[in-house]
Each structure stands twice: as C-alpha cells, then as structure tokens.
mmCIF file of C-alpha atoms in Angstrom:
data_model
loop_
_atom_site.group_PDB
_atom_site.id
_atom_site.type_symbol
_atom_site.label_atom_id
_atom_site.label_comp_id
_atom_site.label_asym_id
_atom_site.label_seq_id
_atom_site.Cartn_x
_atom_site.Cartn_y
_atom_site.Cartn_z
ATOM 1 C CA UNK A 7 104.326 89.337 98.591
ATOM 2 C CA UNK A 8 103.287 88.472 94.849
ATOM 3 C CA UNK A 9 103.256 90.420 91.954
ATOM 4 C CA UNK A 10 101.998 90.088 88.265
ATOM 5 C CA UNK A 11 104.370 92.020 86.369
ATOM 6 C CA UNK A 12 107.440 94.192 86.380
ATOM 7 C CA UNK A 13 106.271 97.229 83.068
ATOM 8 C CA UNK A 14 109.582 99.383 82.003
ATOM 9 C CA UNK A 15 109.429 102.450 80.639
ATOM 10 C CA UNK A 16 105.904 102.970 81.651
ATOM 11 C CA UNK A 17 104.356 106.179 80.629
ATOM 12 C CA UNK A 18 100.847 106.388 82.490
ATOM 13 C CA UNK A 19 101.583 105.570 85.996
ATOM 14 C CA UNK A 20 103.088 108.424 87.379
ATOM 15 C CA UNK A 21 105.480 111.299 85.854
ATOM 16 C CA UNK A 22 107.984 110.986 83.437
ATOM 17 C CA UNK A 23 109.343 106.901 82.432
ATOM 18 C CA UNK A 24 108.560 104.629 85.469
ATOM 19 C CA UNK A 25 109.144 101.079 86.025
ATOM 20 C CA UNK A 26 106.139 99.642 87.259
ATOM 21 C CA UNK A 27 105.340 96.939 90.016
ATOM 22 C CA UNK A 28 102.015 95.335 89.743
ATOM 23 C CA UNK A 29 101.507 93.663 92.909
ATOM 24 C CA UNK A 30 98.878 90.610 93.603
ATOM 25 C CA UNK A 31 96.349 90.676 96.043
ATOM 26 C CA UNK A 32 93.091 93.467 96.661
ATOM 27 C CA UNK A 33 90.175 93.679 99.290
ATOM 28 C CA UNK A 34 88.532 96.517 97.103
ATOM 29 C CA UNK A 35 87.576 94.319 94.131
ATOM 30 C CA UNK A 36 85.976 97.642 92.285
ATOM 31 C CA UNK A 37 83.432 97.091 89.800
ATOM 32 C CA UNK A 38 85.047 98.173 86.869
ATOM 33 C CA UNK A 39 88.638 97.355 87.448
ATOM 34 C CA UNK A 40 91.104 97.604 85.257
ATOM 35 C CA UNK A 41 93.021 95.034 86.812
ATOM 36 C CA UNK A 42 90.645 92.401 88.215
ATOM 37 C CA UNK A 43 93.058 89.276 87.483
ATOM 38 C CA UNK A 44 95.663 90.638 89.889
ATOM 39 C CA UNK A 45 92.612 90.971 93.209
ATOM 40 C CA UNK A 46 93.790 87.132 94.176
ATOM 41 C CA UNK A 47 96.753 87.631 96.958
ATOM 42 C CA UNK A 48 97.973 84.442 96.261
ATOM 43 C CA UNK A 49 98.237 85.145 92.233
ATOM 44 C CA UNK A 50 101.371 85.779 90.159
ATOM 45 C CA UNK A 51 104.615 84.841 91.130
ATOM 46 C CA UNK A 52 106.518 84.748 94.177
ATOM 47 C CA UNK A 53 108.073 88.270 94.893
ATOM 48 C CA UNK A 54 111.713 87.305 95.024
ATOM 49 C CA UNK A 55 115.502 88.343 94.585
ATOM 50 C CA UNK A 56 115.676 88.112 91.221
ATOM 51 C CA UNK A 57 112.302 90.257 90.869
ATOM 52 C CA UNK A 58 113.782 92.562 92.703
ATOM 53 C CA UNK A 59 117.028 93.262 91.260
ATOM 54 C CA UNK A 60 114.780 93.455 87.610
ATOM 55 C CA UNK A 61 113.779 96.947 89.562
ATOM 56 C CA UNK A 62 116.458 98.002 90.847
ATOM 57 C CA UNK A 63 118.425 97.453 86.818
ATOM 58 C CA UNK A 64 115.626 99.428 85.807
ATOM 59 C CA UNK A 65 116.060 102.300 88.803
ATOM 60 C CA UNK A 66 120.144 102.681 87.871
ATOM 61 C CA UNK A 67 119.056 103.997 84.089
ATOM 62 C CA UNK A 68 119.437 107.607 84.447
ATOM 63 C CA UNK A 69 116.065 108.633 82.149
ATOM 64 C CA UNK A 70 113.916 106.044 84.370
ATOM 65 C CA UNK A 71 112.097 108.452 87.057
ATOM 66 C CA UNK A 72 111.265 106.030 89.345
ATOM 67 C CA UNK A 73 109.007 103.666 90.495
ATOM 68 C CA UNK A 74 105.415 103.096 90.484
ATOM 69 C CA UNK A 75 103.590 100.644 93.119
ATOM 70 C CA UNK A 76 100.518 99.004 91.585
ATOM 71 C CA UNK A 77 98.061 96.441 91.515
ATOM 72 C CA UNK A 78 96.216 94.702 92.676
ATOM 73 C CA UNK A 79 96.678 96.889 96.010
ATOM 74 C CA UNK A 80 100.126 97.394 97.541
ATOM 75 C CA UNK A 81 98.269 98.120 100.406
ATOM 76 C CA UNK A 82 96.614 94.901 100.940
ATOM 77 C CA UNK A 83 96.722 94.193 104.548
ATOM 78 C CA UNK A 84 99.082 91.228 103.472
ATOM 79 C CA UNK A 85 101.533 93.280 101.563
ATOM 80 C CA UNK A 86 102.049 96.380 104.021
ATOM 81 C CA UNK A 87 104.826 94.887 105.389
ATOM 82 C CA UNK A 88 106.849 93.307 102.316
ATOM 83 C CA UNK A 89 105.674 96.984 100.362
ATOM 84 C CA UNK A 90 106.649 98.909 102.999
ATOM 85 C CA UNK A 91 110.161 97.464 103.347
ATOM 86 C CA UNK A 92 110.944 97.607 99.646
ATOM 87 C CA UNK A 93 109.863 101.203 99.421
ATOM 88 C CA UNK A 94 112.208 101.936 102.195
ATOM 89 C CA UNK A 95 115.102 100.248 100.201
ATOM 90 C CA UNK A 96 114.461 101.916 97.002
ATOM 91 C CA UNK A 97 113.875 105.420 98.666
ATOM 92 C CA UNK A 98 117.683 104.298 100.363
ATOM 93 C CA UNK A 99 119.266 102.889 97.507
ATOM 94 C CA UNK A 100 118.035 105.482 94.868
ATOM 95 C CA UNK A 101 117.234 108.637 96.638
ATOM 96 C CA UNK A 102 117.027 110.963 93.515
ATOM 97 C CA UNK A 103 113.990 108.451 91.832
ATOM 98 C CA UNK A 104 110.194 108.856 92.690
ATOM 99 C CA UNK A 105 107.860 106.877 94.940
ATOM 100 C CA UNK A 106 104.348 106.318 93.278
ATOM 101 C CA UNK A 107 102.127 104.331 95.385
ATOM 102 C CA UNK A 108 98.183 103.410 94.354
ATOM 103 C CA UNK A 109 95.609 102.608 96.284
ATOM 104 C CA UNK A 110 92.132 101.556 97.121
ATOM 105 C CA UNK A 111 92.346 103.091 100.920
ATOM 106 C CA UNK A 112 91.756 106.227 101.444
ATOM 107 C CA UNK A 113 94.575 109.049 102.687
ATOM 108 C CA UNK A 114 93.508 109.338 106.316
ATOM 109 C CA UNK A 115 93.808 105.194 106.578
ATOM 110 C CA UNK A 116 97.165 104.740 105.718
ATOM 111 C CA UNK A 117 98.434 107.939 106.244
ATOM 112 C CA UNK A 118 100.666 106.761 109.439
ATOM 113 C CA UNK A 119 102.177 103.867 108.078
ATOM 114 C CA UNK A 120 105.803 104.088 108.855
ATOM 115 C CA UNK A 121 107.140 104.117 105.327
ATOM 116 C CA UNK A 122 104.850 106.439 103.910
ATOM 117 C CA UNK A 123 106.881 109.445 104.488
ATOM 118 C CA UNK A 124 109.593 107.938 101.407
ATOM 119 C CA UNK A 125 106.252 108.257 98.951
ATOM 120 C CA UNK A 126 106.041 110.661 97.049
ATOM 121 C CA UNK A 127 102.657 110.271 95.561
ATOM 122 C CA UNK A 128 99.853 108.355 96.583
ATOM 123 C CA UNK A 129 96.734 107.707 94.498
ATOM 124 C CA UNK A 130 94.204 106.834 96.918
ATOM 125 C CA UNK A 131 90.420 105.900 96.920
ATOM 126 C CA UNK A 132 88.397 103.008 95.041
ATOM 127 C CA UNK A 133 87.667 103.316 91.331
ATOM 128 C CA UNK A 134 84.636 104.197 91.137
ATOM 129 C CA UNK A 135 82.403 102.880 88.192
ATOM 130 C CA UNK A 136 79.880 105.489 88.091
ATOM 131 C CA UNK A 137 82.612 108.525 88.344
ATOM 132 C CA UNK A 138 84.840 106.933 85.755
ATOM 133 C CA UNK A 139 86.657 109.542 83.711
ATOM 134 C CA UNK A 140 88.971 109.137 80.707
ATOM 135 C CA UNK A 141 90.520 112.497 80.648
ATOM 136 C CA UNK A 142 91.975 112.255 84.512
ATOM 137 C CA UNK A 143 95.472 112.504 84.892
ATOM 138 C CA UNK A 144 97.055 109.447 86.193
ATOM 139 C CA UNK A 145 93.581 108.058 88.097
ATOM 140 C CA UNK A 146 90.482 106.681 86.664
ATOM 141 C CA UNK A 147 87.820 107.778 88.683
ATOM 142 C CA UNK A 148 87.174 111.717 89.823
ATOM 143 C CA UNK A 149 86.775 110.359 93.542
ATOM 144 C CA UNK A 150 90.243 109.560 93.567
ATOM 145 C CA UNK A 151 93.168 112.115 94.649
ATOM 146 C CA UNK A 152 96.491 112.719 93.434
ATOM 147 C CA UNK A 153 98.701 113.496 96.814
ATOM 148 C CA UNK A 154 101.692 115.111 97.451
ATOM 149 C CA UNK A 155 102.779 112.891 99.714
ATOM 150 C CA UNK A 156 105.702 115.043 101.237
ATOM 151 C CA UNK A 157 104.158 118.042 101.726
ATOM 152 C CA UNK A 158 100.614 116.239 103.187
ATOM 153 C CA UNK A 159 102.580 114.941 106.109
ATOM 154 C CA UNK A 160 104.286 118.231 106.755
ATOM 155 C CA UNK A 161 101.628 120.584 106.742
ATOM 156 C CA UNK A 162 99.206 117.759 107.846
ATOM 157 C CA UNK A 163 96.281 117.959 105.586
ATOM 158 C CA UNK A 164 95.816 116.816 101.968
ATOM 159 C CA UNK A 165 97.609 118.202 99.055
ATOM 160 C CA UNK A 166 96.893 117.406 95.917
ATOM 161 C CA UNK A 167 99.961 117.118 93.263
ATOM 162 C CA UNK A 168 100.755 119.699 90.698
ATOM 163 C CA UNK A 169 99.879 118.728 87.082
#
C-alpha cells in the first residue's frame, strides 16, 4: 500500500480530532475530486513501519478520537488487503479510538469484507459532481451516506450515523 499523507488533528474527516491516512490509489476517478493527485496506486510513498508508528503516536494522545481512512480509495482493489489488516491492528491495539473509512464503493459491495465489522463509519458512494453540496456533514456529495457501521451489520440494513 501507498499513501500521500499522514493529517493530525484533523477536524473534517470524521468526529471529534482524527489523524488522517490518505491512501494512494482510486478506480472511481470522480469528476470533481477533491483529491485527484492521490487516484495513481503507485503514487506517494511506500506505506511502511515508520508510517505506521507516525499513527499509532498519534492514536496514544488521549484527545485524538481516532482514525480516519482516506484517499485516494482505501478500498482500491489493491489496498483491501494491506487496509484491511491495519484496521484490524488499530481496532486491536486501540480499542477505545474510532474507525472512519471512505469510499467510492457502495455499502452493499464491501459490506462483507472481513474487517469491516472494526469500522465504525463508512462513507460510501462516488462524489458526485452534479449533487455536490457544501453544507453536508463530513461527505461532499448528497448521494453519499454516512453509516453506522456497527449497527448496519447487526440489524442488516443501512443505518445512517447520528449527527
């Protein structure tokens, strides 16, 4: 896996102070994008020991809430397994911090992936251009959902996450 850059103390990706992963590599390519320099899978830097001990400093401050997976796409089809196996060490290792996770699938495609059930909130869905909307909570476009995570898989349908 790659990634662009480690934010701390990140305020608009998820509740309370996150630190932030932004991870190389998308298939969606959305017009629009904020991101568009991370779509390459083979930009950034190598995703390494040292990156990942930058995180896990970050995750050991009590104020920091927890993480927030980014991009790019986590999700990428090349990143599932190097994302999933760090979300199952930080869900391990710090089991009182959040699990943010964004994404350009939808619910209902990634749903099942093994490590999913240590997220606890997935933005999913393309950004859509044309249903782009500034005052959204923590997505950009309205097509995009806001998931409990937790409470999805239990009851088995969607559920969106409280404000």
């Amino acid at each position: 896996m790659r990634y662009h850059n480690i934010t701390k103390d990140d305020m608009l990706n998820g509740d309370g102070l996150r630190v932030v992963l932004w991870v190389a590599g998308c298939e969606h390519e959305c017009r629009g994008c904020q991101n568009p320099v991370t779509w390459d899978i083979c930009g950034g830097l190598e995703f390494d020991d040292d990156a990942k001990q930058e995180i896990f400093t970050e995750l050991e401050k009590p104020y920091i809430s927890g993480i927030t997976l980014s991009g790019g796409d986590p999700l990428h089809t090349m990143n599932r397994a190097d994302t999933g196996g760090l979300i199952e060490e930080i869900a391990e290792k710090f089991p009182n911090k959040t699990i943010w996770l964004y994404t350009g699938y939808e619910w209902q495609e990634v749903k099942n992936l093994p490590y999913m059930k240590y997220v606890d909130v997935l933005v999913d869905g393309e950004f859509a251009e044309r249903l782009k909307d500034n005052k959204l909570q923590w997505r950009g476009s309205s097509n995009q959902k806001v998931i409990d995570v937790k409470k999805s898989i239990e009851i088995g349908k969607v559920v969106l996450a409280a404000k």
